[in-house]
């Protein structure tokens, strides 16, 4: 009888230890998920492959940030520039404040929106030209070689991919603003086609 109680007691203790371990692991998993989702862990990302030749569907673009996280690697260096090594060409990160200043000073830059048509129609920076990242390589001839190009998307993934494509194809002054979400959050002017 005493052995039976001892056996049940050991099983109960083992079960309590197992539940405690799983609880701690669950808490750690939730903590890391939150840290990544708020950008506390992880650097700026660049998409290596965005599904060449595939067009975005309406379902894919309702959560563009999710689509931007596929096949990503970190490209930000210690000095704050984003190095996409292709014969010493670089993608330079540029803040929304700097882009706003460029636009208000009428500086001669080419603003490239690399989202899809629906996103562009909903909201975009005035004067920006829309060329989706999915069609960018086949439309490089529409871009100016004599002006600096600033890319942007919704949250930064597609603009980094587009900037990389531009550098890989010989464009030398390429800037990545990241996402229009930050632009909107700062209260900078936008236009809509709707």
C-alpha atoms as a PDB file:
ATOM      1  CA  UNK A   1       0.000   0.000   0.000  1.00  0.00           C
ATOM      2  CA  UNK A   2       2.801   2.339   0.922  1.00  0.00           C
ATOM      3  CA  UNK A   3       4.657   1.457  -2.307  1.00  0.00           C
ATOM      4  CA  UNK A   4       1.528   2.269  -4.280  1.00  0.00           C
ATOM      5  CA  UNK A   5       1.264   5.707  -2.602  1.00  0.00           C
ATOM      6  CA  UNK A   6       4.953   6.298  -3.246  1.00  0.00           C
ATOM      7  CA  UNK A   7       4.541   5.358  -6.909  1.00  0.00           C
ATOM      8  CA  UNK A   8       1.544   7.705  -7.298  1.00  0.00           C
ATOM      9  CA  UNK A   9       3.444  10.433  -5.482  1.00  0.00           C
ATOM     10  CA  UNK A  10       6.417  10.057  -7.861  1.00  0.00           C
ATOM     11  CA  UNK A  11       4.110  10.131 -10.888  1.00  0.00           C
ATOM     12  CA  UNK A  12       2.379  13.241  -9.558  1.00  0.00           C
ATOM     13  CA  UNK A  13       5.694  14.981  -8.936  1.00  0.00           C
ATOM     14  CA  UNK A  14       6.926  13.994 -12.393  1.00  0.00           C
ATOM     15  CA  UNK A  15       3.726  15.338 -13.943  1.00  0.00           C
ATOM     16  CA  UNK A  16       4.083  18.627 -12.026  1.00  0.00           C
ATOM     17  CA  UNK A  17       7.716  18.990 -13.174  1.00  0.00           C
ATOM     18  CA  UNK A  18       6.720  18.246 -16.787  1.00  0.00           C
ATOM     19  CA  UNK A  19       3.889  20.796 -16.683  1.00  0.00           C
ATOM     20  CA  UNK A  20       6.250  23.381 -15.167  1.00  0.00           C
ATOM     21  CA  UNK A  21       8.833  22.822 -17.914  1.00  0.00           C
ATOM     22  CA  UNK A  22       6.195  23.104 -20.644  1.00  0.00           C
ATOM     23  CA  UNK A  23       4.829  26.286 -19.045  1.00  0.00           C
ATOM     24  CA  UNK A  24       8.276  27.902 -18.983  1.00  0.00           C
ATOM     25  CA  UNK A  25       8.889  26.882 -22.612  1.00  0.00           C
ATOM     26  CA  UNK A  26       5.510  28.330 -23.597  1.00  0.00           C
ATOM     27  CA  UNK A  27       6.282  31.615 -21.870  1.00  0.00           C
ATOM     28  CA  UNK A  28       9.662  31.803 -23.629  1.00  0.00           C
ATOM     29  CA  UNK A  29       8.053  31.068 -26.995  1.00  0.00           C
ATOM     30  CA  UNK A  30       5.452  33.795 -26.504  1.00  0.00           C
ATOM     31  CA  UNK A  31       8.108  36.266 -25.325  1.00  0.00           C
ATOM     32  CA  UNK A  32      10.342  35.672 -28.352  1.00  0.00           C
ATOM     33  CA  UNK A  33       7.354  35.879 -30.703  1.00  0.00           C
ATOM     34  CA  UNK A  34       6.387  39.246 -29.255  1.00  0.00           C
ATOM     35  CA  UNK A  35       9.953  40.547 -29.386  1.00  0.00           C
ATOM     36  CA  UNK A  36      10.239  39.606 -33.062  1.00  0.00           C
ATOM     37  CA  UNK A  37       6.812  40.976 -33.968  1.00  0.00           C
ATOM     38  CA  UNK A  38       7.631  44.351 -32.380  1.00  0.00           C
ATOM     39  CA  UNK A  39      11.007  44.430 -34.116  1.00  0.00           C
ATOM     40  CA  UNK A  40      13.012  44.335 -30.893  1.00  0.00           C
ATOM     41  CA  UNK A  41      14.856  41.239 -32.066  1.00  0.00           C
ATOM     42  CA  UNK A  42      16.016  40.911 -35.662  1.00  0.00           C
ATOM     43  CA  UNK A  43      17.374  43.438 -38.135  1.00  0.00           C
ATOM     44  CA  UNK A  44      15.948  45.006 -41.233  1.00  0.00           C
ATOM     45  CA  UNK A  45      15.284  42.287 -43.791  1.00  0.00           C
ATOM     46  CA  UNK A  46      15.742  41.950 -47.517  1.00  0.00           C
ATOM     47  CA  UNK A  47      13.837  39.403 -49.520  1.00  0.00           C
ATOM     48  CA  UNK A  48      16.112  37.207 -51.617  1.00  0.00           C
ATOM     49  CA  UNK A  49      13.391  35.618 -53.682  1.00  0.00           C
ATOM     50  CA  UNK A  50       9.910  36.994 -53.970  1.00  0.00           C
ATOM     51  CA  UNK A  51       8.555  34.221 -56.167  1.00  0.00           C
ATOM     52  CA  UNK A  52       9.883  35.234 -59.551  1.00  0.00           C
ATOM     53  CA  UNK A  53       7.229  35.423 -62.214  1.00  0.00           C
ATOM     54  CA  UNK A  54       4.363  35.093 -59.751  1.00  0.00           C
ATOM     55  CA  UNK A  55       1.832  37.892 -59.543  1.00  0.00           C
ATOM     56  CA  UNK A  56       0.351  38.831 -56.184  1.00  0.00           C
ATOM     57  CA  UNK A  57      -3.291  37.964 -55.674  1.00  0.00           C
ATOM     58  CA  UNK A  58      -5.716  40.010 -53.611  1.00  0.00           C
ATOM     59  CA  UNK A  59      -5.497  37.468 -50.789  1.00  0.00           C
ATOM     60  CA  UNK A  60      -1.689  37.693 -50.732  1.00  0.00           C
ATOM     61  CA  UNK A  61      -1.711  41.458 -50.454  1.00  0.00           C
ATOM     62  CA  UNK A  62      -4.197  41.749 -47.621  1.00  0.00           C
ATOM     63  CA  UNK A  63      -1.315  40.830 -45.340  1.00  0.00           C
ATOM     64  CA  UNK A  64       1.672  42.143 -47.263  1.00  0.00           C
ATOM     65  CA  UNK A  65       3.890  42.094 -44.203  1.00  0.00           C
ATOM     66  CA  UNK A  66       3.483  38.308 -43.986  1.00  0.00           C
ATOM     67  CA  UNK A  67       4.426  37.913 -47.645  1.00  0.00           C
ATOM     68  CA  UNK A  68       7.500  40.077 -47.091  1.00  0.00           C
ATOM     69  CA  UNK A  69       8.945  37.780 -44.439  1.00  0.00           C
ATOM     70  CA  UNK A  70       9.424  34.755 -46.691  1.00  0.00           C
ATOM     71  CA  UNK A  71      12.997  33.832 -47.660  1.00  0.00           C
ATOM     72  CA  UNK A  72      14.582  36.755 -45.821  1.00  0.00           C
ATOM     73  CA  UNK A  73      18.088  37.545 -44.641  1.00  0.00           C
ATOM     74  CA  UNK A  74      19.517  40.474 -42.732  1.00  0.00           C
ATOM     75  CA  UNK A  75      21.460  42.984 -44.814  1.00  0.00           C
ATOM     76  CA  UNK A  76      22.025  45.949 -42.509  1.00  0.00           C
ATOM     77  CA  UNK A  77      25.646  46.618 -41.663  1.00  0.00           C
ATOM     78  CA  UNK A  78      27.075  48.269 -38.542  1.00  0.00           C
ATOM     79  CA  UNK A  79      27.311  51.719 -40.153  1.00  0.00           C
ATOM     80  CA  UNK A  80      23.573  51.734 -40.939  1.00  0.00           C
ATOM     81  CA  UNK A  81      23.858  51.179 -44.665  1.00  0.00           C
ATOM     82  CA  UNK A  82      22.466  48.153 -46.353  1.00  0.00           C
ATOM     83  CA  UNK A  83      25.165  46.435 -48.324  1.00  0.00           C
ATOM     84  CA  UNK A  84      24.102  44.380 -51.311  1.00  0.00           C
ATOM     85  CA  UNK A  85      27.529  43.626 -52.703  1.00  0.00           C
ATOM     86  CA  UNK A  86      27.537  43.876 -56.494  1.00  0.00           C
ATOM     87  CA  UNK A  87      30.728  45.532 -57.685  1.00  0.00           C
ATOM     88  CA  UNK A  88      30.845  48.042 -54.783  1.00  0.00           C
ATOM     89  CA  UNK A  89      27.259  49.238 -55.331  1.00  0.00           C
ATOM     90  CA  UNK A  90      25.181  49.722 -52.206  1.00  0.00           C
ATOM     91  CA  UNK A  91      21.617  50.191 -51.171  1.00  0.00           C
ATOM     92  CA  UNK A  92      21.492  53.055 -48.694  1.00  0.00           C
ATOM     93  CA  UNK A  93      18.756  53.148 -46.091  1.00  0.00           C
ATOM     94  CA  UNK A  94      17.007  56.507 -46.032  1.00  0.00           C
ATOM     95  CA  UNK A  95      14.533  57.723 -43.415  1.00  0.00           C
ATOM     96  CA  UNK A  96      11.037  58.951 -44.169  1.00  0.00           C
ATOM     97  CA  UNK A  97      12.091  62.326 -42.767  1.00  0.00           C
ATOM     98  CA  UNK A  98      14.917  62.559 -45.321  1.00  0.00           C
ATOM     99  CA  UNK A  99      12.572  61.583 -48.165  1.00  0.00           C
ATOM    100  CA  UNK A 100      10.027  64.176 -47.040  1.00  0.00           C
ATOM    101  CA  UNK A 101      12.777  66.806 -47.049  1.00  0.00           C
ATOM    102  CA  UNK A 102      13.880  65.723 -50.551  1.00  0.00           C
ATOM    103  CA  UNK A 103      10.316  66.046 -51.837  1.00  0.00           C
ATOM    104  CA  UNK A 104       9.643  69.421 -50.178  1.00  0.00           C
ATOM    105  CA  UNK A 105      12.936  70.780 -51.547  1.00  0.00           C
ATOM    106  CA  UNK A 106      12.005  69.549 -55.046  1.00  0.00           C
ATOM    107  CA  UNK A 107      15.234  67.595 -55.322  1.00  0.00           C
ATOM    108  CA  UNK A 108      15.585  65.474 -58.451  1.00  0.00           C
ATOM    109  CA  UNK A 109      14.942  61.940 -57.183  1.00  0.00           C
ATOM    110  CA  UNK A 110      12.856  59.143 -58.677  1.00  0.00           C
ATOM    111  CA  UNK A 111      10.375  57.735 -56.122  1.00  0.00           C
ATOM    112  CA  UNK A 112       9.517  54.094 -56.872  1.00  0.00           C
ATOM    113  CA  UNK A 113       6.512  52.393 -55.239  1.00  0.00           C
ATOM    114  CA  UNK A 114       7.017  48.622 -55.551  1.00  0.00           C
ATOM    115  CA  UNK A 115       3.666  47.471 -54.144  1.00  0.00           C
ATOM    116  CA  UNK A 116       0.718  46.268 -56.227  1.00  0.00           C
ATOM    117  CA  UNK A 117      -1.914  48.371 -58.026  1.00  0.00           C
ATOM    118  CA  UNK A 118      -4.584  48.049 -55.310  1.00  0.00           C
ATOM    119  CA  UNK A 119      -2.187  49.180 -52.582  1.00  0.00           C
ATOM    120  CA  UNK A 120      -0.996  52.080 -54.745  1.00  0.00           C
ATOM    121  CA  UNK A 121      -4.561  53.180 -55.542  1.00  0.00           C
ATOM    122  CA  UNK A 122      -5.422  53.124 -51.838  1.00  0.00           C
ATOM    123  CA  UNK A 123      -2.551  55.402 -50.798  1.00  0.00           C
ATOM    124  CA  UNK A 124       0.814  56.509 -52.180  1.00  0.00           C
ATOM    125  CA  UNK A 125       3.343  59.309 -52.089  1.00  0.00           C
ATOM    126  CA  UNK A 126       2.556  62.010 -54.626  1.00  0.00           C
ATOM    127  CA  UNK A 127       4.794  61.725 -57.674  1.00  0.00           C
ATOM    128  CA  UNK A 128       5.740  58.107 -56.974  1.00  0.00           C
ATOM    129  CA  UNK A 129       5.801  55.736 -59.930  1.00  0.00           C
ATOM    130  CA  UNK A 130       4.306  52.266 -59.469  1.00  0.00           C
ATOM    131  CA  UNK A 131       6.272  49.252 -60.663  1.00  0.00           C
ATOM    132  CA  UNK A 132       5.535  46.123 -58.638  1.00  0.00           C
ATOM    133  CA  UNK A 133       8.581  44.258 -57.337  1.00  0.00           C
ATOM    134  CA  UNK A 134       7.234  41.216 -59.223  1.00  0.00           C
ATOM    135  CA  UNK A 135       7.610  42.960 -62.592  1.00  0.00           C
ATOM    136  CA  UNK A 136      10.571  45.195 -61.817  1.00  0.00           C
ATOM    137  CA  UNK A 137      13.263  43.217 -63.649  1.00  0.00           C
ATOM    138  CA  UNK A 138      11.257  43.233 -66.881  1.00  0.00           C
ATOM    139  CA  UNK A 139      10.580  46.991 -66.605  1.00  0.00           C
ATOM    140  CA  UNK A 140      14.037  48.352 -65.765  1.00  0.00           C
ATOM    141  CA  UNK A 141      14.036  50.310 -69.034  1.00  0.00           C
ATOM    142  CA  UNK A 142      11.307  52.550 -67.550  1.00  0.00           C
ATOM    143  CA  UNK A 143      13.665  53.788 -64.827  1.00  0.00           C
ATOM    144  CA  UNK A 144      16.053  56.742 -65.094  1.00  0.00           C
ATOM    145  CA  UNK A 145      19.780  55.968 -65.010  1.00  0.00           C
ATOM    146  CA  UNK A 146      20.652  59.602 -64.296  1.00  0.00           C
ATOM    147  CA  UNK A 147      18.660  60.075 -61.055  1.00  0.00           C
ATOM    148  CA  UNK A 148      18.890  58.588 -57.581  1.00  0.00           C
ATOM    149  CA  UNK A 149      16.048  56.105 -57.002  1.00  0.00           C
ATOM    150  CA  UNK A 150      14.169  55.764 -53.706  1.00  0.00           C
ATOM    151  CA  UNK A 151      12.155  52.568 -53.219  1.00  0.00           C
ATOM    152  CA  UNK A 152       9.281  52.020 -50.811  1.00  0.00           C
ATOM    153  CA  UNK A 153       6.545  49.459 -50.179  1.00  0.00           C
ATOM    154  CA  UNK A 154       4.200  48.865 -47.231  1.00  0.00           C
ATOM    155  CA  UNK A 155       6.611  47.886 -44.466  1.00  0.00           C
ATOM    156  CA  UNK A 156      10.088  47.453 -45.948  1.00  0.00           C
ATOM    157  CA  UNK A 157      10.513  43.904 -47.257  1.00  0.00           C
ATOM    158  CA  UNK A 158       9.584  44.445 -50.890  1.00  0.00           C
ATOM    159  CA  UNK A 159      11.401  47.781 -51.089  1.00  0.00           C
ATOM    160  CA  UNK A 160      14.611  46.088 -49.899  1.00  0.00           C
ATOM    161  CA  UNK A 161      14.155  43.371 -52.525  1.00  0.00           C
ATOM    162  CA  UNK A 162      13.512  45.976 -55.230  1.00  0.00           C
ATOM    163  CA  UNK A 163      16.549  48.014 -54.205  1.00  0.00           C
ATOM    164  CA  UNK A 164      18.666  44.858 -54.405  1.00  0.00           C
ATOM    165  CA  UNK A 165      17.338  44.139 -57.900  1.00  0.00           C
ATOM    166  CA  UNK A 166      18.236  47.671 -59.000  1.00  0.00           C
ATOM    167  CA  UNK A 167      21.795  47.409 -57.672  1.00  0.00           C
ATOM    168  CA  UNK A 168      22.245  43.968 -59.233  1.00  0.00           C
ATOM    169  CA  UNK A 169      21.233  45.487 -62.578  1.00  0.00           C
ATOM    170  CA  UNK A 170      23.728  48.339 -62.456  1.00  0.00           C
ATOM    171  CA  UNK A 171      21.867  51.211 -60.801  1.00  0.00           C
ATOM    172  CA  UNK A 172      24.342  52.983 -58.549  1.00  0.00           C
ATOM    173  CA  UNK A 173      22.356  55.508 -56.472  1.00  0.00           C
ATOM    174  CA  UNK A 174      19.654  53.423 -54.809  1.00  0.00           C
ATOM    175  CA  UNK A 175      17.930  54.323 -51.539  1.00  0.00           C
ATOM    176  CA  UNK A 176      15.492  52.196 -49.543  1.00  0.00           C
ATOM    177  CA  UNK A 177      12.936  54.146 -47.506  1.00  0.00           C
ATOM    178  CA  UNK A 178      11.210  51.033 -46.216  1.00  0.00           C
ATOM    179  CA  UNK A 179       7.458  51.290 -45.806  1.00  0.00           C
ATOM    180  CA  UNK A 180       4.775  53.864 -46.424  1.00  0.00           C
ATOM    181  CA  UNK A 181       3.283  52.821 -43.083  1.00  0.00           C
ATOM    182  CA  UNK A 182       5.931  54.867 -41.263  1.00  0.00           C
ATOM    183  CA  UNK A 183       5.384  57.756 -43.713  1.00  0.00           C
ATOM    184  CA  UNK A 184       1.668  57.757 -42.854  1.00  0.00           C
ATOM    185  CA  UNK A 185       2.387  57.452 -39.118  1.00  0.00           C
ATOM    186  CA  UNK A 186       4.495  60.640 -39.332  1.00  0.00           C
ATOM    187  CA  UNK A 187       1.553  62.472 -40.921  1.00  0.00           C
ATOM    188  CA  UNK A 188       3.302  63.177 -44.223  1.00  0.00           C
ATOM    189  CA  UNK A 189       1.064  63.879 -47.242  1.00  0.00           C
ATOM    190  CA  UNK A 190      -0.285  61.079 -49.402  1.00  0.00           C
ATOM    191  CA  UNK A 191      -2.652  60.805 -52.328  1.00  0.00           C
ATOM    192  CA  UNK A 192      -5.266  58.233 -53.256  1.00  0.00           C
ATOM    193  CA  UNK A 193      -6.723  57.085 -56.559  1.00  0.00           C
ATOM    194  CA  UNK A 194      -9.976  55.928 -54.939  1.00  0.00           C
END
